[in-house]
Coordinates of C-alpha atoms and ligand atoms in Angstrom, one line a residue:
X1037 CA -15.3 -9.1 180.2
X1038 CA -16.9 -9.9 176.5
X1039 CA -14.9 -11.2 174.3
X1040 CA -17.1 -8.9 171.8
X1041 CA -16.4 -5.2 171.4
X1042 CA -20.4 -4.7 171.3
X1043 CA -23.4 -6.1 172.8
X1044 CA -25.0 -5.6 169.8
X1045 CA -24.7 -4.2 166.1
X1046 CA -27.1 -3.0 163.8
X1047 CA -26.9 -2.4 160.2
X1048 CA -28.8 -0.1 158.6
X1049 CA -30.2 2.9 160.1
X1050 CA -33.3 3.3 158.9
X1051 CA -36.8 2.1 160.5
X1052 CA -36.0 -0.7 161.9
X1053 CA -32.2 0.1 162.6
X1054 CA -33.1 2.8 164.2
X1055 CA -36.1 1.5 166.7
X1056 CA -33.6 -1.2 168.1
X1057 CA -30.7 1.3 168.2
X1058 CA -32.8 3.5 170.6
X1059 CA -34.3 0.8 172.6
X1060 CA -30.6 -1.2 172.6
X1061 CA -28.7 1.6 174.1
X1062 CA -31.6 2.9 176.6
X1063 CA -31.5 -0.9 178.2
X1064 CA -28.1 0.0 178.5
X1065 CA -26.5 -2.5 175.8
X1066 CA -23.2 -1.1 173.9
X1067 CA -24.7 -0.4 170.7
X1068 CA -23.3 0.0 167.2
X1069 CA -25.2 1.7 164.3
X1070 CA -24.0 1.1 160.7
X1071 CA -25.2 2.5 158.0
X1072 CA -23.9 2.8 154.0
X1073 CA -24.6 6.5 153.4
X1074 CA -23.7 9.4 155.7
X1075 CA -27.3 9.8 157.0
X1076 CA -29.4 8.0 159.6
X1077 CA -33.0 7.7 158.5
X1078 CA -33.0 5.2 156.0
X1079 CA -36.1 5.1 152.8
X1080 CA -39.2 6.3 154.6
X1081 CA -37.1 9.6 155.5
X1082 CA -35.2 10.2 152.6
X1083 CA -37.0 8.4 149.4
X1084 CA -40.4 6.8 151.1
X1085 CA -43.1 7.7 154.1
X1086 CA -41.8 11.1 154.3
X1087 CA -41.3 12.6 150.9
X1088 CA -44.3 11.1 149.4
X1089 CA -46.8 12.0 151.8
X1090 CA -45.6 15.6 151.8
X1091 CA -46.1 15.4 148.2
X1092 CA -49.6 14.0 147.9
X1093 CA -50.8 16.8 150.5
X1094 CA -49.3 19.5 148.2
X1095 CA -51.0 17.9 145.1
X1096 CA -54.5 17.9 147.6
X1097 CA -53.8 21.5 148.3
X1098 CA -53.3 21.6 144.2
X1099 CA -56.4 19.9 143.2
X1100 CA -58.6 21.6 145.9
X1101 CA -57.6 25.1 144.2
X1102 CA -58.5 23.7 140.5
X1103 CA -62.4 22.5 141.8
X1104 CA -62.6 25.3 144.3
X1105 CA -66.0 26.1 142.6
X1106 CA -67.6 22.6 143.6
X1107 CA -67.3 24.2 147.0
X1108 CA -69.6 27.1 146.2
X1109 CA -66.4 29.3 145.4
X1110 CA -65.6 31.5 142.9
X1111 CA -63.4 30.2 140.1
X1112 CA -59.2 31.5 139.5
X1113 CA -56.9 30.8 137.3
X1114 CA -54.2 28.9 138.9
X1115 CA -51.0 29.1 137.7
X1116 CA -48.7 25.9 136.8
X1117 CA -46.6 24.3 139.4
X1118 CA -42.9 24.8 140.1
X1119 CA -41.5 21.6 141.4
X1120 CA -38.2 23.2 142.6
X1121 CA -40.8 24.5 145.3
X1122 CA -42.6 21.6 146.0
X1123 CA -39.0 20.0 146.4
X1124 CA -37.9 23.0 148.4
X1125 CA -40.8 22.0 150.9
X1126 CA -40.3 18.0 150.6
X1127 CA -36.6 18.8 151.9
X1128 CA -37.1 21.5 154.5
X1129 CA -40.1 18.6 156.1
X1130 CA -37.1 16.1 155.8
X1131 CA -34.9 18.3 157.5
X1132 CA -36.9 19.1 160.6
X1133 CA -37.3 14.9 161.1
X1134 CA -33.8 14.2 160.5
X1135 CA -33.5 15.9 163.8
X1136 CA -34.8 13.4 165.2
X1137 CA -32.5 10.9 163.7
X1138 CA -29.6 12.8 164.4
X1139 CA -26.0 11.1 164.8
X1140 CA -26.1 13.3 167.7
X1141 CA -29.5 12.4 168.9
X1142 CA -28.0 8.6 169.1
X1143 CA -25.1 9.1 170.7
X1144 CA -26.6 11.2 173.8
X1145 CA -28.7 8.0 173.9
X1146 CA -25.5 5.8 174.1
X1147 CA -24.9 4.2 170.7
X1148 CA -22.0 4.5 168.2
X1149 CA -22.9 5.3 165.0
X1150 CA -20.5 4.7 162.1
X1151 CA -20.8 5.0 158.5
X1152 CA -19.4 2.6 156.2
X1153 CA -19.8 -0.7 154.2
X1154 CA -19.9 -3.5 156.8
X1155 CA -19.3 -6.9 155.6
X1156 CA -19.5 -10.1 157.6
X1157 CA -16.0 -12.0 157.6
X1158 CA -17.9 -14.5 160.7
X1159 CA -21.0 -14.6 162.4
X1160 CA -19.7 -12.6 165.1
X1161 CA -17.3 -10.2 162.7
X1162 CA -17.8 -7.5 160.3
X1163 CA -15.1 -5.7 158.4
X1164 CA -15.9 -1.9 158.1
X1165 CA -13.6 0.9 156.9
X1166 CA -10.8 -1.5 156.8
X1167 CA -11.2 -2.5 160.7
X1168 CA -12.6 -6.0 162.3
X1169 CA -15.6 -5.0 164.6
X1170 CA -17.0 -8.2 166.5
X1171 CA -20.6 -8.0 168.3
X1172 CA -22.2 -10.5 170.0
X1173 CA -25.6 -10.1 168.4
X1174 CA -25.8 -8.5 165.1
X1175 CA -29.5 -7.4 163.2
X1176 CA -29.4 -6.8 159.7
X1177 CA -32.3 -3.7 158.7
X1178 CA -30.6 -3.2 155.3
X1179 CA -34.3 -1.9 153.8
X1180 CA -34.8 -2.7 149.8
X1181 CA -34.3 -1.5 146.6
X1182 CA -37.1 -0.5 143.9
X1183 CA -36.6 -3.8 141.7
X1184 CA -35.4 -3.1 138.2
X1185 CA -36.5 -5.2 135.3
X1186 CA -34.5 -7.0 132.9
X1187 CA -36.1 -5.2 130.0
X1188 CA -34.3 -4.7 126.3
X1189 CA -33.2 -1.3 126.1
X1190 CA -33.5 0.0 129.8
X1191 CA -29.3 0.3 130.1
X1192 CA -29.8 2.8 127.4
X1193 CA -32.6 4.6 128.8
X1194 CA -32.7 7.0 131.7
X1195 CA -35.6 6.4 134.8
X1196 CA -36.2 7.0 137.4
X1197 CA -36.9 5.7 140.6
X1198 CA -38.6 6.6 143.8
X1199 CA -35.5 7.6 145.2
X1200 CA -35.0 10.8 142.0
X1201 CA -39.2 11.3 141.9
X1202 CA -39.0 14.2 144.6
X1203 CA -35.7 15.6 144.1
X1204 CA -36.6 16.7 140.1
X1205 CA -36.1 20.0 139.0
X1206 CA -39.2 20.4 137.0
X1207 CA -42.7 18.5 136.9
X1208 CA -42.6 16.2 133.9
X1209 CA -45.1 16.9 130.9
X1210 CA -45.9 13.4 130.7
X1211 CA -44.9 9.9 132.7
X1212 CA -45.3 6.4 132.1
X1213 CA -45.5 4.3 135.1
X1214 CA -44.2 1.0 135.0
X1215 CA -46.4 -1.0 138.0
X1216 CA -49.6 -0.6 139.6
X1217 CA -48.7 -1.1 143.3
X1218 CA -49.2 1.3 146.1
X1219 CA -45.8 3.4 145.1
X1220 CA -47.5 4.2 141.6
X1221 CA -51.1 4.8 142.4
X1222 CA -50.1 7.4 144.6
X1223 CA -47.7 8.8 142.9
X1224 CA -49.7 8.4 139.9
X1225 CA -52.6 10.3 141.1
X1226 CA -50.2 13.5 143.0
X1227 CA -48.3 13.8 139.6
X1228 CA -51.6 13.9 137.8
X1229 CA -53.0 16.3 140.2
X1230 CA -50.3 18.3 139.8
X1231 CA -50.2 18.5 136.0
X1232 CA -48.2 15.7 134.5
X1233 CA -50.1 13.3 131.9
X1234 CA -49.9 9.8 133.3
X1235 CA -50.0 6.8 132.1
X1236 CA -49.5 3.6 134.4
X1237 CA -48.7 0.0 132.6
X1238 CA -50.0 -3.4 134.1
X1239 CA -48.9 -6.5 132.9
X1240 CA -52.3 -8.3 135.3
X1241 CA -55.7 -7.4 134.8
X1242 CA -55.9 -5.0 137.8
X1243 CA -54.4 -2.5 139.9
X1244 CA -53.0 -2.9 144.1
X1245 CA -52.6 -6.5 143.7
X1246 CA -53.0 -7.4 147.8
X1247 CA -56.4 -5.4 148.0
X1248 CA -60.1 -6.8 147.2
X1249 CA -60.7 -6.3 143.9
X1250 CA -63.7 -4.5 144.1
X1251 CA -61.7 -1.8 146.6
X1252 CA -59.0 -1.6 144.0
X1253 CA -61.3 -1.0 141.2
X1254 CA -62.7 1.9 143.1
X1255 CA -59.5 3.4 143.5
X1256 CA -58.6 3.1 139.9
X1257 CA -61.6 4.3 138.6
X1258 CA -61.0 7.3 140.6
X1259 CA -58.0 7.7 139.6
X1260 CA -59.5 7.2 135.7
X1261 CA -62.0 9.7 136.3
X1262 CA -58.8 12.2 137.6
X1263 CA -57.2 11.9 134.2
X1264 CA -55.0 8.9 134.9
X1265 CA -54.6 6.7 131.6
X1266 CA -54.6 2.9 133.1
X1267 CA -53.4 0.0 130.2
X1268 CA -53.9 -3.3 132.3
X1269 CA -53.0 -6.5 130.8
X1270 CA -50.4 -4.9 129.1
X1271 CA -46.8 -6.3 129.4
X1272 CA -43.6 -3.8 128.7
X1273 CA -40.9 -5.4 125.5
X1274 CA -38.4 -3.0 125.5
X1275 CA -37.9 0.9 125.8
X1276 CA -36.0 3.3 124.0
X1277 CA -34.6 6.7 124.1
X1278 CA -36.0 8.7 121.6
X1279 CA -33.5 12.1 123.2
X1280 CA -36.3 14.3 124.7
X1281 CA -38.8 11.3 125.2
X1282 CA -38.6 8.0 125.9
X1283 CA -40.6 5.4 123.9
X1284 CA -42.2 2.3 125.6
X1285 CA -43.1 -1.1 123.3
X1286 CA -46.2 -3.0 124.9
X1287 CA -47.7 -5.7 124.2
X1288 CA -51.8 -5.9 125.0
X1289 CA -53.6 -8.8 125.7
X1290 CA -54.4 -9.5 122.5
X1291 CA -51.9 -10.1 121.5
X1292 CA -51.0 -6.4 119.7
X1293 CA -48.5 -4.5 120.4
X1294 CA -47.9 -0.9 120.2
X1295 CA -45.9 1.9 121.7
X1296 CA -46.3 4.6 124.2
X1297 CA -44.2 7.9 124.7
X1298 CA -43.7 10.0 127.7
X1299 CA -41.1 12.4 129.4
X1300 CA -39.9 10.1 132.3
X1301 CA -40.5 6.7 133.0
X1302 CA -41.2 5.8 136.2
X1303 CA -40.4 2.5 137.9
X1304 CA -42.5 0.8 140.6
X1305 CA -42.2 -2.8 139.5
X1306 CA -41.7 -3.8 143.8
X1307 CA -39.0 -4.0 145.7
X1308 CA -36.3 -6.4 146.4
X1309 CA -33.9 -7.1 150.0
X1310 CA -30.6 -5.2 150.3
X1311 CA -29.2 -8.3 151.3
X1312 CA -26.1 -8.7 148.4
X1313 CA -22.6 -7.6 149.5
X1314 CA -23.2 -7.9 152.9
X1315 CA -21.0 -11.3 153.0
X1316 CA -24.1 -13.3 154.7
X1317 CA -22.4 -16.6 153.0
X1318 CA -19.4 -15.9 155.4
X1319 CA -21.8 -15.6 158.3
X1320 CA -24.4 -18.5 157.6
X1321 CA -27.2 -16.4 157.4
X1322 CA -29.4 -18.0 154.6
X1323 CA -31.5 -15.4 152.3
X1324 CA -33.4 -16.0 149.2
X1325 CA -34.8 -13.4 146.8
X1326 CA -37.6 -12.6 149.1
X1327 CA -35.8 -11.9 151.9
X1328 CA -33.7 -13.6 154.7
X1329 CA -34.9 -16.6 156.1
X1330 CA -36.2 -16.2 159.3
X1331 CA -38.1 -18.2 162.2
X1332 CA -40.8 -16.7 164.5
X1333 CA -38.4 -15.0 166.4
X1334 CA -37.0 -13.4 163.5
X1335 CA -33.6 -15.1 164.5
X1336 CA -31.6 -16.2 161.3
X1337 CA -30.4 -18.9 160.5
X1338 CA -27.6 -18.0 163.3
X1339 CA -29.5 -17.4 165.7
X1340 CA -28.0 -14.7 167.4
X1341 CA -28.1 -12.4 164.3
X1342 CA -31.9 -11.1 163.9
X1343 CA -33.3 -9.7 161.1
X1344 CA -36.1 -6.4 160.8
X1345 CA -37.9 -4.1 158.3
X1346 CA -38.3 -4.5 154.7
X1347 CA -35.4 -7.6 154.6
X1348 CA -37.7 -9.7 156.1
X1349 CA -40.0 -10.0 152.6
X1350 CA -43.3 -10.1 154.8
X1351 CA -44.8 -6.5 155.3
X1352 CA -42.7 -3.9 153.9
X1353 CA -43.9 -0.5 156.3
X1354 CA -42.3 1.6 158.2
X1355 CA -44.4 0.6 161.2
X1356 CA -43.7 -3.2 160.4
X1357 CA -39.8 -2.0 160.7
X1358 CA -40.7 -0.6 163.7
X1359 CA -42.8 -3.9 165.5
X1360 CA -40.1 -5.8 164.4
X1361 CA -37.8 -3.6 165.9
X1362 CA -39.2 -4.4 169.5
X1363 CA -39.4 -8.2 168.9
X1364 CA -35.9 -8.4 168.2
X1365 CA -35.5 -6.1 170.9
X1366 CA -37.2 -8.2 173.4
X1367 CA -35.3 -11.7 171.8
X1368 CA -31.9 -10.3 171.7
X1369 CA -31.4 -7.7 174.4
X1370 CA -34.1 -8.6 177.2
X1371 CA -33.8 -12.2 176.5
X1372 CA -37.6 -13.5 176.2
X1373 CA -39.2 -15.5 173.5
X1374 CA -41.2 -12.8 171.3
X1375 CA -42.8 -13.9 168.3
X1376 CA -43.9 -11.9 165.5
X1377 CA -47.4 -11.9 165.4
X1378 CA -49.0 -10.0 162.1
X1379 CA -52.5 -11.3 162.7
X1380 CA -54.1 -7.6 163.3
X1381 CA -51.7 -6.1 161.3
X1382 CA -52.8 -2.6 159.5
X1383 CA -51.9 -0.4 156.4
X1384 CA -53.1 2.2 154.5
X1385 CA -52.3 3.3 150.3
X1386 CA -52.3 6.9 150.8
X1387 CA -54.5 8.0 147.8
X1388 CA -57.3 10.4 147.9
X1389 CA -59.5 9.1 149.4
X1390 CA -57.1 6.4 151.3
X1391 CA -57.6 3.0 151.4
X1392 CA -56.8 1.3 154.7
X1393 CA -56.7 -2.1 155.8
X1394 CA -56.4 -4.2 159.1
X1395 CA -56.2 -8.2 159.3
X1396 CA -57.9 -10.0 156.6
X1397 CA -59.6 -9.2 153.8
X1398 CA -62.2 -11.3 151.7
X1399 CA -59.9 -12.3 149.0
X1400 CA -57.3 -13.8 152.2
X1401 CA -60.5 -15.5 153.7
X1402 CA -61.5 -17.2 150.6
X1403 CA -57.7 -18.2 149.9
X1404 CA -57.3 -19.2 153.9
X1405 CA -60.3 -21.7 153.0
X1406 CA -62.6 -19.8 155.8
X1407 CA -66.8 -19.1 155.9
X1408 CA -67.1 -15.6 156.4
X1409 CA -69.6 -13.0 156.2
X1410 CA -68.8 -9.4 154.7
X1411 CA -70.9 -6.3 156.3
X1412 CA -70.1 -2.8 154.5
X1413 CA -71.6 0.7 155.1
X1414 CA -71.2 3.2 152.1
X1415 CA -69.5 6.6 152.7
X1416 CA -72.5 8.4 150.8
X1417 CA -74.8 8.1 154.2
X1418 CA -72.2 9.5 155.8
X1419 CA -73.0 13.2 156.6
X1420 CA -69.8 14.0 157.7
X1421 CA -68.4 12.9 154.0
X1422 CA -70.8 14.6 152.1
X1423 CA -70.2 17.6 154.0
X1424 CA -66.9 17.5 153.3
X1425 CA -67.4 16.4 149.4
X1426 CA -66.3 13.3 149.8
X1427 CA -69.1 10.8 148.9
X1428 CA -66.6 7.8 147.7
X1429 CA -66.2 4.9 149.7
X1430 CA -67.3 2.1 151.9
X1431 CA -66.1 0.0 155.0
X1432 CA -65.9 -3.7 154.4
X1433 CA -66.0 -5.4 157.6
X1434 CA -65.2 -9.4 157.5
X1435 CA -66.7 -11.9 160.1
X1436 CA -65.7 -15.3 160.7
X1437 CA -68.6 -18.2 160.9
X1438 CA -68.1 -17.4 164.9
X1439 CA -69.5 -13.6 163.5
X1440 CA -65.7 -12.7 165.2
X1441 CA -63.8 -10.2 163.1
X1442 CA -61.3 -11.2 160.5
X1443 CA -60.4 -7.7 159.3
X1444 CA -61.6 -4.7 158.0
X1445 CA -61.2 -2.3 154.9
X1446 CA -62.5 1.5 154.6
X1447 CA -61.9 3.1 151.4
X1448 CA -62.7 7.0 152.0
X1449 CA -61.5 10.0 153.2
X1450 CA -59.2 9.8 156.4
X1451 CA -59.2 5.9 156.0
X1452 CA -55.9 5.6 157.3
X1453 CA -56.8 7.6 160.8
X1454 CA -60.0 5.4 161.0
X1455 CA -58.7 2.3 161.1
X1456 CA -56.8 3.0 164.3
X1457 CA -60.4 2.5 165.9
X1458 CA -60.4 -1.3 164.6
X1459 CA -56.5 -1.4 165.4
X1460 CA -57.5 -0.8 169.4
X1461 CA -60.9 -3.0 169.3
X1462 CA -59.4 -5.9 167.0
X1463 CA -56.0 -5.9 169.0
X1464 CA -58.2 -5.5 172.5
X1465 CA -60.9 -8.4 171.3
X1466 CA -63.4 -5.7 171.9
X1467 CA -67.1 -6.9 171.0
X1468 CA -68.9 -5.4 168.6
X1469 CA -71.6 -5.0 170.9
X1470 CA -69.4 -2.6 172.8
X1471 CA -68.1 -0.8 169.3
X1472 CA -72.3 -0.6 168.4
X1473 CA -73.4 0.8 171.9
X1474 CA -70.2 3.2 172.0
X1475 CA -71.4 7.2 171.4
X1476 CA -69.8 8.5 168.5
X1477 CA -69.8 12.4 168.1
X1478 CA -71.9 13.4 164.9
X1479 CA -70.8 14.1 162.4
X1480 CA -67.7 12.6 162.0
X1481 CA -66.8 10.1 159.7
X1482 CA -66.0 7.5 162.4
X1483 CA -69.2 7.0 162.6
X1484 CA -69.2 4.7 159.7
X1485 CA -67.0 2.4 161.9
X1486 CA -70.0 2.0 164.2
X1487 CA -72.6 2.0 161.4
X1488 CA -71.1 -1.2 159.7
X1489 CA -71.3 -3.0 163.1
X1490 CA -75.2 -1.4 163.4
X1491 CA -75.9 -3.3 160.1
X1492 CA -74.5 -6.6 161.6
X1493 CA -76.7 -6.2 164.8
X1494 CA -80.0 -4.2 162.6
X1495 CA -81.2 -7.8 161.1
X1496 CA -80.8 -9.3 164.8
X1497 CA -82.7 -6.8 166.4
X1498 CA -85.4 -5.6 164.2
X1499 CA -86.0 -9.5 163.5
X1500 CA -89.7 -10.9 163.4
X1501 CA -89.0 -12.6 166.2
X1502 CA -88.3 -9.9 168.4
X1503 CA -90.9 -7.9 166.6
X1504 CA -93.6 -11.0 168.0
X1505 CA -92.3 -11.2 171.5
X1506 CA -92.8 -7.5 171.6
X1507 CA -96.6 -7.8 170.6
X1508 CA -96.8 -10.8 172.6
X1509 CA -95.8 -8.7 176.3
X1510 CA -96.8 -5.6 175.2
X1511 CA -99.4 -5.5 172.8
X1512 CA -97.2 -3.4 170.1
X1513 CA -100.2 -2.6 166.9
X1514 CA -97.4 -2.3 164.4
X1515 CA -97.3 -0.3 161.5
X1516 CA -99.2 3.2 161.4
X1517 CA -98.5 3.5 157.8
X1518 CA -98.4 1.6 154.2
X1519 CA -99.6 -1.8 153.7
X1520 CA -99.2 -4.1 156.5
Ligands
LIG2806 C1 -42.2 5.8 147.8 C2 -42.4 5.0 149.1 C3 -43.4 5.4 149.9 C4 -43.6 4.7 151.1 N1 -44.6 5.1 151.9 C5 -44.8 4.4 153.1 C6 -45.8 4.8 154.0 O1 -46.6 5.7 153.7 N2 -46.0 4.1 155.1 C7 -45.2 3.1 155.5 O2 -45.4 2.5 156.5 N3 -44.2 2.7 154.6 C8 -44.0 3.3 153.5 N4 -43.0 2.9 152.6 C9 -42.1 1.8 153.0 C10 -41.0 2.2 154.1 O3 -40.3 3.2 153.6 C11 -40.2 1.0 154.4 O4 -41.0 -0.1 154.7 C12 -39.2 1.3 155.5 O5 -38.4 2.3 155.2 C13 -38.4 0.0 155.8 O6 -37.5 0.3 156.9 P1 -36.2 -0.5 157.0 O7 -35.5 -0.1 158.2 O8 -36.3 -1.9 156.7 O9 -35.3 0.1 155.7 P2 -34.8 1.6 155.4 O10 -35.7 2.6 156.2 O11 -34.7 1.7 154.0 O12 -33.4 1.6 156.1 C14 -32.4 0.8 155.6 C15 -31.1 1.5 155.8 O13 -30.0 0.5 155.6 C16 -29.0 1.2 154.9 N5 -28.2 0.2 154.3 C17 -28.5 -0.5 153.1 N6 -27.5 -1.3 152.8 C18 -26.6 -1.3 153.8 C19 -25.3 -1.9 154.1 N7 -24.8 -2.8 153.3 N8 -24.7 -1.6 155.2 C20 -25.2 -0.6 156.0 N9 -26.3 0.0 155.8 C21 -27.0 -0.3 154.7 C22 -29.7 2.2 154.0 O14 -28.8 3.2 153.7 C23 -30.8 2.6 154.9 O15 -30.5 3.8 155.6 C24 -42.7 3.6 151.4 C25 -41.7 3.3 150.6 C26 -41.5 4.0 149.4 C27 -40.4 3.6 148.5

């Protein structure tokens, strides 16, 4: 008999919470799911993944009907957007996955869900809704917050977030964007596409601070070209509520200052742990700004309380929330020694066109201190893309002095489904020889995956040595034309 009244609780029901609730209970563990609002599903459902993407395909649809003549048809008028309806669709998508993440859906899989504020009294006790509940393993999967900025006049000042931007009840004329991270260059470019005039402020010199500059460059200039107004180097002093705007006091690099107005003011400034409240001092589970401390494992500082998702301050996805689901899965409930391995890990800013990324990139080789070569095919000799009017673009792929891969990045259309390719090969060690000799159909834009690793092998096999051995065994005349 445990002296516990669970095998194992989990707080927050979101991503992570959710994948180790599931996997918990089927393995047959008593299982206890906490979360703070009345809902399972967590950010990507509610605030995140899920409203966002169905957004930026609306704004697609949206911008598709406005350049309807680049695609040899004839020219409409198209009215204004109502964003009560693109809301109205936002909710009914969110709906149909909730399903899925149904209190219901939980407990026919054998876990207890509760809602509540759990706070840790020990390491093995929580007090929620005014009773003790005691586990004997406990994961915290509280997600994060958008990080607000101390900033002179913003108690004053209505924002929002991205937990208001898809529940407004009109588009907004204009918006300033505080932030240049993935959150506001897609949301930057749908509300643009959709009619709003934005402007996005960046205190550095450049926008999507983990990608290769000269990918994020491409995306902004995109973006530019779209209508987007970008002010980089340009740090926020204070904003103020004018009544029907709101005003915004920058500073630019040098050293001017000056002021910018728009209808909302959106922040994206990054995120920060849900980790306060939860009485982890109580517990002994150490956490710092970033996140909680963690080993390997992803066992805290107790190490029979875990930790998964965007608490962990190292990739904040939903499919990270999910991989670190199963390792603490596999630590806590099966008992073996998993460790969290993000070598191959992949993820894509969902702008149009997307830009995806898997393992390194040539800024982390350079950093990491390692020779590496850089291979990249352009997306205007792709036929597929051009087809499809969609000539931006290129796949960047990184080799170690070994020629092994270190990563790979594909800015164009569909990046995020074309990675997967690299996700299998990378993750399986396949050779490139085996990616280069693999049929693709034509056209598709895969095919760039296998044209980048052509390029690698083109210099090798159309060499002059190889040319020489041939003319050597088999008299080859070379060329029947130009200047030899
Ligand atoms: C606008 C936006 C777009 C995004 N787009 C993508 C995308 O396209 N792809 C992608 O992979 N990721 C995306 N993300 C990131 C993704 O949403 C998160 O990485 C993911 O939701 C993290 O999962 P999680 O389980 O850690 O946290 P969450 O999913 O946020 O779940 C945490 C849960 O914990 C609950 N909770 C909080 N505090 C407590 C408490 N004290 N007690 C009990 N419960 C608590 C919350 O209510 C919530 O339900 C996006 C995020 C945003 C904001």
């Amino acid at each position: 008999m445990s002296k516990y009244d669970y095998d194992i609780g989990i707080l927050g029901g979101g991503s992570a919470g959710l994948t180790i609730a599931a996997g918990a209970a089927q393995f047959g563990a008593k299982t206890l799911l906490v979360d703070k609002e009345d809902r399972l599903g967590g950010d990507c459902l509610h605030y995140g993944c899920v409203p966002s993407k169905t957004l930026i395909k609306t704004a697609h649809v949206y911008h598709l009907m406005k350049n309807a003549s680049q695609f040899g048809l004839p020219r409409h008028e198209i009215k204004p957007v109502d964003f009560r309806d693109i809301s109205d669709r936002i909710k009914s998508v969110i709906a149909t996955i909730q399903k899925h993440d149904s209190v219901d859906r939980f407990c026919g899989l054998g876990a207890k869900v509760e809602f509540g504020n759990a706070v840790f009294k020990n390491e093995h006790t929580v007090s929620l809704n005014g009773k003790n509940v005691s586990a004997k393993n406990w994961v915290i999967a509280t997600g994060s917050s958008p990080a607000i900025p101390k900033l002179e006049g913003l108690e004053q000042t209505p924002f929002i977030t991205n937990r208001d931007i898809f529940y407004l009840d009109h588009l907004p004329k204009s918006m300033i964007v505080l932030g240049a991270g993935p959150i506001s260059t897609e949301m930057a470019q749908a509300f643009c596409r959709l009619g709003s005039d934005v402007t996005v402020i960046q205190r550095s010199g450049r926008i999507l601070g983990k990608e290769d500059m000269d990918m994020a460059d491409a995306v902004m200039q995109n973006l530019a070209a779209e209508g987007v107004k970008y002010y980089l180097n340009t740090s926020v002093l204070s904003v103020k509520d004018l009544g029907a705007e709101r005003e915004v006091m920058v500073a630019f690099k040098d050293g001017k200052t000056g002021s910018l107005r728009a209808e909302i003011i959106l922040i994206a400034l990054g995120r920060e742990p849900n980790l306060r409240g939860l009485g982890l001092e109580n517990a002994g589970v150490e956490y710092n700004v970033k996140g909680l401390k963690l080993d390997s494992r992803l066992r805290s500082t107790q190490k029979h309380i875990f930790g998964a998702g965007d608490v962990t301050g190292a990739y904040q996805f939903t499919h990270a929330a999910g991989y670190e689901g199963g390792i603490v899965l596999t630590n806590a409930i099966l008992h073996l020694p998993r460790k969290a391995d993000y070598t191959f890990f992949p993820w894509c800013t969902y702008t149009d066109p997307e830009l995806a990324n898997i393992g390194m990139n040539e800024t982390a080789a350079r950093e990491a201190g390692l020779k590496h070569a850089v291979w990249t095919e352009e997306f205007r000799m792709n036929d597929r893309g051009l087809a499809e009017g969609e000539g931006l673009g290129r796949i960047k792929l990184i080799l170690d002095e070994k020629e092994k891969p270190l990563g790979v990045q594909i800015l164009g259309l569909h990046a995020g489904e074309l990675i997967s390719e690299w996700v299998a090969a990378l993750n399986g060690r396949v050779k490139l020889s085996a990616l280069a000799g693999a049929v693709h159909p034509y056209p598709t834009l895969a095919e760039i995956n296998k044209r980048v690793v052509g390029n690698y092998f083109s210099g090798k096999i159309f060499s002059d040595k190889v040319k020489k051995t041939l003319k050597f065994f088999f008299s080859l005349r070379g060329r029947a034309c130009g200047i030899e």
